[in-house]
Amino acid sequence: MERLILERDGFAVVPCVATIGMFDGVHKGHRFVLSHVCDYAKEHGLASTVITFDKHPKEVVVTDWKPQLLTTFDERMRLLEETGIDRCVVLPFTQEMAAQSAYDFMRLMADRLGVKVLMTGYDNRFGHNRHDTFEDYVRYGEKIGIKVKGLPPAPSEERGGVVSSSMVRRLLGEGKVHEAADALTYSYRVTGKVVRGEHIGTHLGYPTANLQLTDESKLIPASGVYAVGVRVNGQWSMVKDYKGMMNIGTRPTFGEHAQTLEVHILDFKGDLYGKTITVAFIERLRDEQRFESEEELKRQLEEDKRRIEKSS
């Protein structure tokens, strides 16, 4: 996939069929749209193109909004590349771009990006205040020279399960990581640097790696204990090198603490401090809870570990 950044990279205007969006998570719904773009491009001899943004538009439009994203920029680029798209054009999203009308934005697509056909999902909106309708896009396209094609809901959406980035965020916020993985087509992941903690896990016989996220805009799933896969050195192409159990929470058995992300990696030996690891969420085992004693907590940790060891 050729990655190009508007206003920075010089590139040829290539006739293309394109779709536009944030594509946070690059989930099933996104992949449905992108597969149609690729198929149409091959059939009509055009380049398949995805137009996206360097940051979430809401970060610019709502200045005090704190992102809770499913993917970092680099993760999003890697996932988009997996779809077989020929080109990815990244638009630096600014206040000026936010103020552009849908008509002017389509003119930019035609004149500077070579868009001949624009494919859009059934609920996609763009342009200032996002008030234009699909019928408006068709009308603008007729004036500009862009054929606008609407796509139907993906098959899963026709059954009432609308796959969207907000739906995946809701699932993760409820700890439903298995359902989120089905919608994403991969296990949700976070990457971070291992930092020093209070050694509570070591004291219990379950040493943990305390994770400081590389990108604080990433969504953290609901508090609780999870079965996870762990890749040391944080490479995206996730091979479950290790099984692990992760606790997200405040460790209530030991008093009041700020939220931490701690992972005990099964069968790992070595020093992880300062290293980067990626954690893939497989299954939520239970809620975080307060235990009456350390021994009671250790018995529960032993049961959690047995469940993970038995899992495939």
Short mmCIF file of N, CA and C in Angstrom, two decimals, residues 77-209:
data_model
loop_
_atom_site.label_atom_id
_atom_site.label_comp_id
_atom_site.label_asym_id
_atom_site.label_seq_id
_atom_site.Cartn_x
_atom_site.Cartn_y
_atom_site.Cartn_z
N MET A 77 -2.70 2.22 10.04
CA MET A 77 -2.05 2.09 8.73
C MET A 77 -1.74 0.63 8.42
N ARG A 78 -1.27 -0.12 9.41
CA ARG A 78 -0.94 -1.54 9.18
C ARG A 78 -2.20 -2.34 8.85
N LEU A 79 -3.26 -2.06 9.56
CA LEU A 79 -4.52 -2.78 9.31
C LEU A 79 -5.09 -2.44 7.95
N LEU A 80 -5.03 -1.18 7.57
CA LEU A 80 -5.52 -0.79 6.25
C LEU A 80 -4.70 -1.47 5.15
N GLU A 81 -3.42 -1.59 5.36
CA GLU A 81 -2.57 -2.25 4.36
C GLU A 81 -2.98 -3.70 4.15
N GLU A 82 -3.43 -4.35 5.23
CA GLU A 82 -3.86 -5.75 5.14
C GLU A 82 -5.07 -5.94 4.24
N THR A 83 -5.83 -4.88 4.00
CA THR A 83 -7.07 -5.00 3.22
C THR A 83 -6.83 -5.08 1.72
N GLY A 84 -5.60 -4.80 1.27
CA GLY A 84 -5.31 -4.86 -0.16
C GLY A 84 -5.52 -3.55 -0.90
N ILE A 85 -5.81 -2.47 -0.17
CA ILE A 85 -5.98 -1.15 -0.79
C ILE A 85 -4.66 -0.70 -1.43
N ASP A 86 -4.75 -0.09 -2.63
CA ASP A 86 -3.55 0.36 -3.33
C ASP A 86 -2.91 1.58 -2.68
N ARG A 87 -3.76 2.56 -2.32
CA ARG A 87 -3.26 3.83 -1.83
C ARG A 87 -4.00 4.27 -0.57
N CYS A 88 -3.25 4.88 0.33
CA CYS A 88 -3.85 5.52 1.50
C CYS A 88 -3.39 6.96 1.52
N VAL A 89 -4.34 7.89 1.38
CA VAL A 89 -4.02 9.32 1.43
C VAL A 89 -4.42 9.84 2.81
N VAL A 90 -3.45 10.36 3.54
CA VAL A 90 -3.68 10.88 4.89
C VAL A 90 -3.82 12.39 4.82
N LEU A 91 -4.96 12.89 5.29
CA LEU A 91 -5.21 14.34 5.30
C LEU A 91 -4.93 14.89 6.69
N PRO A 92 -4.00 15.83 6.83
CA PRO A 92 -3.82 16.49 8.13
C PRO A 92 -5.10 17.27 8.46
N PHE A 93 -5.79 16.87 9.52
CA PHE A 93 -7.07 17.50 9.84
C PHE A 93 -6.84 18.77 10.64
N THR A 94 -7.31 19.89 10.12
CA THR A 94 -7.12 21.21 10.73
C THR A 94 -8.47 21.92 10.88
N GLN A 95 -8.45 23.06 11.54
CA GLN A 95 -9.67 23.87 11.66
C GLN A 95 -10.16 24.28 10.28
N GLU A 96 -9.23 24.58 9.35
CA GLU A 96 -9.61 24.98 8.00
C GLU A 96 -10.33 23.83 7.29
N MET A 97 -9.82 22.62 7.46
CA MET A 97 -10.47 21.48 6.83
C MET A 97 -11.84 21.22 7.46
N ALA A 98 -11.93 21.41 8.77
CA ALA A 98 -13.20 21.20 9.46
C ALA A 98 -14.27 22.16 8.95
N ALA A 99 -13.85 23.33 8.49
CA ALA A 99 -14.79 24.35 8.02
C ALA A 99 -15.21 24.14 6.57
N GLN A 100 -14.56 23.22 5.86
CA GLN A 100 -14.88 23.00 4.46
C GLN A 100 -16.26 22.36 4.29
N SER A 101 -16.97 22.81 3.28
CA SER A 101 -18.25 22.19 2.95
C SER A 101 -18.00 20.84 2.27
N ALA A 102 -19.01 20.00 2.24
CA ALA A 102 -18.88 18.72 1.55
C ALA A 102 -18.58 18.93 0.07
N TYR A 103 -19.19 19.96 -0.52
CA TYR A 103 -18.96 20.24 -1.94
C TYR A 103 -17.48 20.58 -2.18
N ASP A 104 -16.92 21.47 -1.37
CA ASP A 104 -15.52 21.85 -1.54
C ASP A 104 -14.59 20.67 -1.28
N PHE A 105 -14.96 19.85 -0.33
CA PHE A 105 -14.15 18.68 -0.03
C PHE A 105 -14.15 17.71 -1.21
N MET A 106 -15.28 17.56 -1.85
CA MET A 106 -15.35 16.70 -3.02
C MET A 106 -14.57 17.29 -4.18
N ARG A 107 -14.53 18.61 -4.28
CA ARG A 107 -13.70 19.25 -5.30
C ARG A 107 -12.23 18.91 -5.08
N LEU A 108 -11.80 18.95 -3.83
CA LEU A 108 -10.42 18.58 -3.49
C LEU A 108 -10.15 17.14 -3.91
N MET A 109 -11.09 16.24 -3.63
CA MET A 109 -10.91 14.83 -3.99
C MET A 109 -10.77 14.67 -5.50
N ALA A 110 -11.56 15.40 -6.25
CA ALA A 110 -11.52 15.29 -7.71
C ALA A 110 -10.25 15.91 -8.28
N ASP A 111 -9.92 17.12 -7.85
CA ASP A 111 -8.84 17.88 -8.46
C ASP A 111 -7.45 17.41 -8.02
N ARG A 112 -7.31 17.07 -6.73
CA ARG A 112 -5.97 16.78 -6.21
C ARG A 112 -5.71 15.29 -5.98
N LEU A 113 -6.79 14.51 -5.88
CA LEU A 113 -6.60 13.09 -5.59
C LEU A 113 -7.05 12.18 -6.73
N GLY A 114 -7.66 12.76 -7.75
CA GLY A 114 -8.05 11.97 -8.91
C GLY A 114 -9.23 11.06 -8.70
N VAL A 115 -10.09 11.38 -7.75
CA VAL A 115 -11.23 10.51 -7.44
C VAL A 115 -12.26 10.58 -8.57
N LYS A 116 -12.55 9.44 -9.16
CA LYS A 116 -13.56 9.32 -10.20
C LYS A 116 -14.84 8.69 -9.66
N VAL A 117 -14.66 7.82 -8.68
CA VAL A 117 -15.80 7.16 -8.04
C VAL A 117 -15.61 7.24 -6.53
N LEU A 118 -16.65 7.67 -5.83
CA LEU A 118 -16.61 7.74 -4.37
C LEU A 118 -17.61 6.74 -3.82
N MET A 119 -17.10 5.79 -3.05
CA MET A 119 -17.97 4.80 -2.40
C MET A 119 -18.11 5.18 -0.93
N THR A 120 -19.32 5.14 -0.45
CA THR A 120 -19.54 5.55 0.93
C THR A 120 -20.50 4.59 1.62
N GLY A 121 -20.23 4.31 2.89
CA GLY A 121 -21.10 3.46 3.68
C GLY A 121 -22.45 4.10 3.87
N TYR A 122 -23.41 3.30 4.26
CA TYR A 122 -24.80 3.79 4.33
C TYR A 122 -24.99 4.92 5.33
N ASP A 123 -24.10 5.02 6.34
CA ASP A 123 -24.28 6.06 7.37
C ASP A 123 -23.13 7.06 7.41
N ASN A 124 -22.26 7.04 6.39
CA ASN A 124 -21.08 7.92 6.41
C ASN A 124 -21.47 9.35 6.05
N ARG A 125 -20.90 10.31 6.79
CA ARG A 125 -21.14 11.72 6.52
C ARG A 125 -19.81 12.47 6.60
N PHE A 126 -19.65 13.50 5.78
CA PHE A 126 -18.45 14.32 5.84
C PHE A 126 -18.82 15.74 5.46
N GLY A 127 -17.84 16.66 5.62
CA GLY A 127 -18.09 18.07 5.36
C GLY A 127 -18.48 18.80 6.64
N HIS A 128 -18.45 20.12 6.59
CA HIS A 128 -18.72 20.95 7.76
C HIS A 128 -20.08 20.62 8.37
N ASN A 129 -20.04 20.30 9.67
CA ASN A 129 -21.23 19.95 10.46
C ASN A 129 -21.92 18.67 10.00
N ARG A 130 -21.37 18.01 8.97
CA ARG A 130 -21.86 16.70 8.51
C ARG A 130 -23.38 16.69 8.26
N HIS A 131 -23.89 17.80 7.73
CA HIS A 131 -25.34 17.88 7.56
C HIS A 131 -25.81 17.46 6.17
N ASP A 132 -24.87 17.29 5.22
CA ASP A 132 -25.26 16.89 3.87
C ASP A 132 -25.67 15.42 3.85
N THR A 133 -26.57 15.09 2.94
CA THR A 133 -27.07 13.73 2.81
C THR A 133 -26.42 13.03 1.63
N PHE A 134 -26.68 11.73 1.52
CA PHE A 134 -26.16 10.97 0.39
C PHE A 134 -26.65 11.58 -0.93
N GLU A 135 -27.90 12.00 -0.96
CA GLU A 135 -28.45 12.61 -2.17
C GLU A 135 -27.70 13.89 -2.53
N ASP A 136 -27.27 14.64 -1.50
CA ASP A 136 -26.46 15.84 -1.76
C ASP A 136 -25.13 15.45 -2.40
N TYR A 137 -24.49 14.39 -1.89
CA TYR A 137 -23.21 13.95 -2.44
C TYR A 137 -23.36 13.57 -3.91
N VAL A 138 -24.45 12.87 -4.23
CA VAL A 138 -24.70 12.48 -5.62
C VAL A 138 -24.83 13.72 -6.49
N ARG A 139 -25.57 14.70 -6.02
CA ARG A 139 -25.79 15.93 -6.78
C ARG A 139 -24.48 16.70 -6.97
N TYR A 140 -23.68 16.82 -5.92
CA TYR A 140 -22.39 17.49 -6.03
C TYR A 140 -21.49 16.74 -7.02
N GLY A 141 -21.51 15.41 -6.91
CA GLY A 141 -20.67 14.60 -7.78
C GLY A 141 -21.00 14.78 -9.25
N GLU A 142 -22.27 14.95 -9.56
CA GLU A 142 -22.68 15.17 -10.95
C GLU A 142 -22.09 16.46 -11.50
N LYS A 143 -21.96 17.48 -10.65
CA LYS A 143 -21.37 18.75 -11.07
C LYS A 143 -19.85 18.65 -11.20
N ILE A 144 -19.24 17.90 -10.30
CA ILE A 144 -17.77 17.86 -10.20
C ILE A 144 -17.15 16.80 -11.11
N GLY A 145 -17.90 15.75 -11.39
CA GLY A 145 -17.35 14.65 -12.18
C GLY A 145 -16.97 13.44 -11.35
N ILE A 146 -17.63 13.26 -10.21
CA ILE A 146 -17.41 12.08 -9.36
C ILE A 146 -18.71 11.27 -9.31
N LYS A 147 -18.60 10.00 -9.62
CA LYS A 147 -19.74 9.11 -9.48
C LYS A 147 -19.81 8.65 -8.03
N VAL A 148 -20.92 8.89 -7.37
CA VAL A 148 -21.07 8.53 -5.96
C VAL A 148 -21.92 7.27 -5.85
N LYS A 149 -21.35 6.25 -5.20
CA LYS A 149 -22.04 4.98 -5.03
C LYS A 149 -22.21 4.69 -3.54
N GLY A 150 -23.45 4.43 -3.14
CA GLY A 150 -23.72 4.06 -1.76
C GLY A 150 -23.64 2.56 -1.59
N LEU A 151 -23.18 2.12 -0.43
CA LEU A 151 -23.07 0.70 -0.15
C LEU A 151 -24.14 0.28 0.85
N PRO A 152 -24.67 -0.93 0.71
CA PRO A 152 -25.66 -1.41 1.67
C PRO A 152 -24.99 -1.78 2.99
N PRO A 153 -25.77 -2.02 4.02
CA PRO A 153 -25.18 -2.50 5.27
C PRO A 153 -24.47 -3.83 5.04
N ALA A 154 -23.41 -4.07 5.79
CA ALA A 154 -22.72 -5.36 5.73
C ALA A 154 -23.69 -6.44 6.18
N PRO A 155 -23.47 -7.70 5.78
CA PRO A 155 -24.39 -8.79 6.15
C PRO A 155 -24.70 -8.87 7.62
N SER A 156 -23.70 -8.68 8.48
CA SER A 156 -23.95 -8.75 9.92
C SER A 156 -24.87 -7.62 10.37
N GLU A 157 -24.79 -6.48 9.69
CA GLU A 157 -25.64 -5.34 10.04
C GLU A 157 -27.09 -5.62 9.67
N GLU A 158 -27.31 -6.39 8.60
CA GLU A 158 -28.68 -6.70 8.20
C GLU A 158 -29.39 -7.54 9.24
N ARG A 159 -28.60 -8.26 10.07
CA ARG A 159 -29.20 -9.08 11.14
C ARG A 159 -29.40 -8.25 12.40
N GLY A 160 -29.13 -6.97 12.32
CA GLY A 160 -29.39 -6.10 13.46
C GLY A 160 -28.18 -5.81 14.31
N GLY A 161 -27.05 -6.46 14.05
CA GLY A 161 -25.84 -6.21 14.82
C GLY A 161 -24.96 -5.21 14.11
N VAL A 162 -25.23 -3.95 14.27
CA VAL A 162 -24.49 -2.92 13.53
C VAL A 162 -23.06 -2.86 14.05
N VAL A 163 -22.10 -3.14 13.17
CA VAL A 163 -20.69 -3.09 13.53
C VAL A 163 -20.18 -1.67 13.29
N SER A 164 -19.77 -1.03 14.36
CA SER A 164 -19.25 0.33 14.28
C SER A 164 -18.15 0.49 15.31
N SER A 165 -17.34 1.52 15.15
CA SER A 165 -16.29 1.78 16.13
C SER A 165 -16.88 2.05 17.50
N SER A 166 -17.98 2.78 17.56
CA SER A 166 -18.60 3.08 18.85
C SER A 166 -19.14 1.81 19.50
N MET A 167 -19.66 0.87 18.68
CA MET A 167 -20.13 -0.40 19.23
C MET A 167 -18.97 -1.20 19.83
N VAL A 168 -17.82 -1.22 19.15
CA VAL A 168 -16.66 -1.94 19.67
C VAL A 168 -16.18 -1.29 20.96
N ARG A 169 -16.19 0.04 21.02
CA ARG A 169 -15.79 0.73 22.26
C ARG A 169 -16.72 0.35 23.40
N ARG A 170 -18.01 0.26 23.10
CA ARG A 170 -18.97 -0.12 24.14
C ARG A 170 -18.69 -1.53 24.65
N LEU A 171 -18.43 -2.46 23.74
CA LEU A 171 -18.14 -3.83 24.14
C LEU A 171 -16.89 -3.89 25.03
N LEU A 172 -15.85 -3.18 24.64
CA LEU A 172 -14.63 -3.17 25.44
C LEU A 172 -14.86 -2.51 26.79
N GLY A 173 -15.68 -1.47 26.79
CA GLY A 173 -16.01 -0.79 28.04
C GLY A 173 -16.80 -1.67 28.99
N GLU A 174 -17.44 -2.72 28.45
CA GLU A 174 -18.17 -3.70 29.26
C GLU A 174 -17.34 -4.94 29.52
N GLY A 175 -16.10 -4.95 29.04
CA GLY A 175 -15.24 -6.11 29.25
C GLY A 175 -15.50 -7.26 28.30
N LYS A 176 -16.33 -7.06 27.30
CA LYS A 176 -16.69 -8.14 26.37
C LYS A 176 -15.67 -8.22 25.24
N VAL A 177 -14.45 -8.65 25.61
CA VAL A 177 -13.35 -8.61 24.65
C VAL A 177 -13.50 -9.68 23.57
N HIS A 178 -14.15 -10.79 23.89
CA HIS A 178 -14.36 -11.84 22.89
C HIS A 178 -15.31 -11.34 21.80
N GLU A 179 -16.40 -10.69 22.20
CA GLU A 179 -17.34 -10.13 21.23
C GLU A 179 -16.69 -9.00 20.42
N ALA A 180 -15.85 -8.21 21.09
CA ALA A 180 -15.15 -7.14 20.38
C ALA A 180 -14.21 -7.71 19.33
N ALA A 181 -13.54 -8.82 19.65
CA ALA A 181 -12.63 -9.46 18.69
C ALA A 181 -13.39 -9.95 17.47
N ASP A 182 -14.60 -10.43 17.67
CA ASP A 182 -15.40 -10.88 16.52
C ASP A 182 -15.74 -9.70 15.60
N ALA A 183 -16.05 -8.56 16.19
CA ALA A 183 -16.37 -7.38 15.39
C ALA A 183 -15.14 -6.79 14.71
N LEU A 184 -14.00 -6.89 15.38
CA LEU A 184 -12.77 -6.32 14.84
C LEU A 184 -12.09 -7.24 13.82
N THR A 185 -12.32 -8.55 13.97
CA THR A 185 -11.64 -9.64 13.24
C THR A 185 -10.25 -9.93 13.81
N TYR A 186 -9.92 -9.38 14.96
CA TYR A 186 -8.67 -9.67 15.65
C TYR A 186 -8.86 -9.30 17.12
N SER A 187 -8.00 -9.84 17.97
CA SER A 187 -8.08 -9.52 19.40
C SER A 187 -7.61 -8.09 19.65
N TYR A 188 -8.37 -7.37 20.46
CA TYR A 188 -8.00 -5.99 20.79
C TYR A 188 -6.65 -5.99 21.52
N ARG A 189 -5.81 -4.99 21.23
CA ARG A 189 -4.44 -4.97 21.74
C ARG A 189 -4.06 -3.60 22.27
N VAL A 190 -3.21 -3.62 23.27
CA VAL A 190 -2.57 -2.40 23.74
C VAL A 190 -1.07 -2.65 23.82
N THR A 191 -0.31 -1.60 23.58
CA THR A 191 1.15 -1.69 23.63
C THR A 191 1.67 -0.67 24.63
N GLY A 192 2.68 -1.06 25.38
CA GLY A 192 3.23 -0.14 26.35
C GLY A 192 4.61 -0.55 26.82
N LYS A 193 5.18 0.34 27.60
CA LYS A 193 6.50 0.12 28.18
C LYS A 193 6.35 -0.41 29.59
N VAL A 194 7.20 -1.38 29.95
CA VAL A 194 7.15 -1.95 31.29
C VAL A 194 7.89 -1.03 32.25
N VAL A 195 7.17 -0.58 33.28
CA VAL A 195 7.74 0.34 34.27
C VAL A 195 7.71 -0.32 35.65
N ARG A 196 8.44 0.24 36.57
CA ARG A 196 8.51 -0.33 37.92
C ARG A 196 7.23 -0.04 38.70
N GLY A 197 6.81 -1.06 39.46
CA GLY A 197 5.61 -0.92 40.29
C GLY A 197 5.95 -1.10 41.75
N GLU A 198 4.97 -1.61 42.50
CA GLU A 198 5.15 -1.76 43.95
C GLU A 198 5.52 -3.19 44.35
N HIS A 199 5.70 -4.06 43.36
CA HIS A 199 6.14 -5.45 43.59
C HIS A 199 5.14 -6.27 44.42
N ILE A 200 3.87 -5.88 44.39
CA ILE A 200 2.85 -6.64 45.12
C ILE A 200 2.72 -8.03 44.51
N GLY A 201 2.73 -8.12 43.16
CA GLY A 201 2.62 -9.41 42.50
C GLY A 201 3.78 -10.33 42.83
N THR A 202 4.96 -9.77 42.86
CA THR A 202 6.15 -10.57 43.21
C THR A 202 6.01 -11.14 44.61
N HIS A 203 5.53 -10.32 45.53
CA HIS A 203 5.33 -10.75 46.92
C HIS A 203 4.36 -11.93 47.00
N LEU A 204 3.38 -11.96 46.07
CA LEU A 204 2.37 -13.03 46.07
C LEU A 204 2.82 -14.25 45.28
N GLY A 205 3.96 -14.16 44.62
CA GLY A 205 4.41 -15.26 43.79
C GLY A 205 3.95 -15.16 42.35
N TYR A 206 3.38 -14.01 41.99
CA TYR A 206 2.92 -13.76 40.62
C TYR A 206 3.49 -12.42 40.14
N PRO A 207 4.78 -12.39 39.81
CA PRO A 207 5.37 -11.12 39.37
C PRO A 207 4.67 -10.58 38.14
N THR A 208 4.44 -9.28 38.13
CA THR A 208 3.70 -8.66 37.03
C THR A 208 4.52 -7.57 36.36
N ALA A 209 4.25 -7.41 35.07
CA ALA A 209 4.81 -6.29 34.32
C ALA A 209 3.79 -5.17 34.35
#
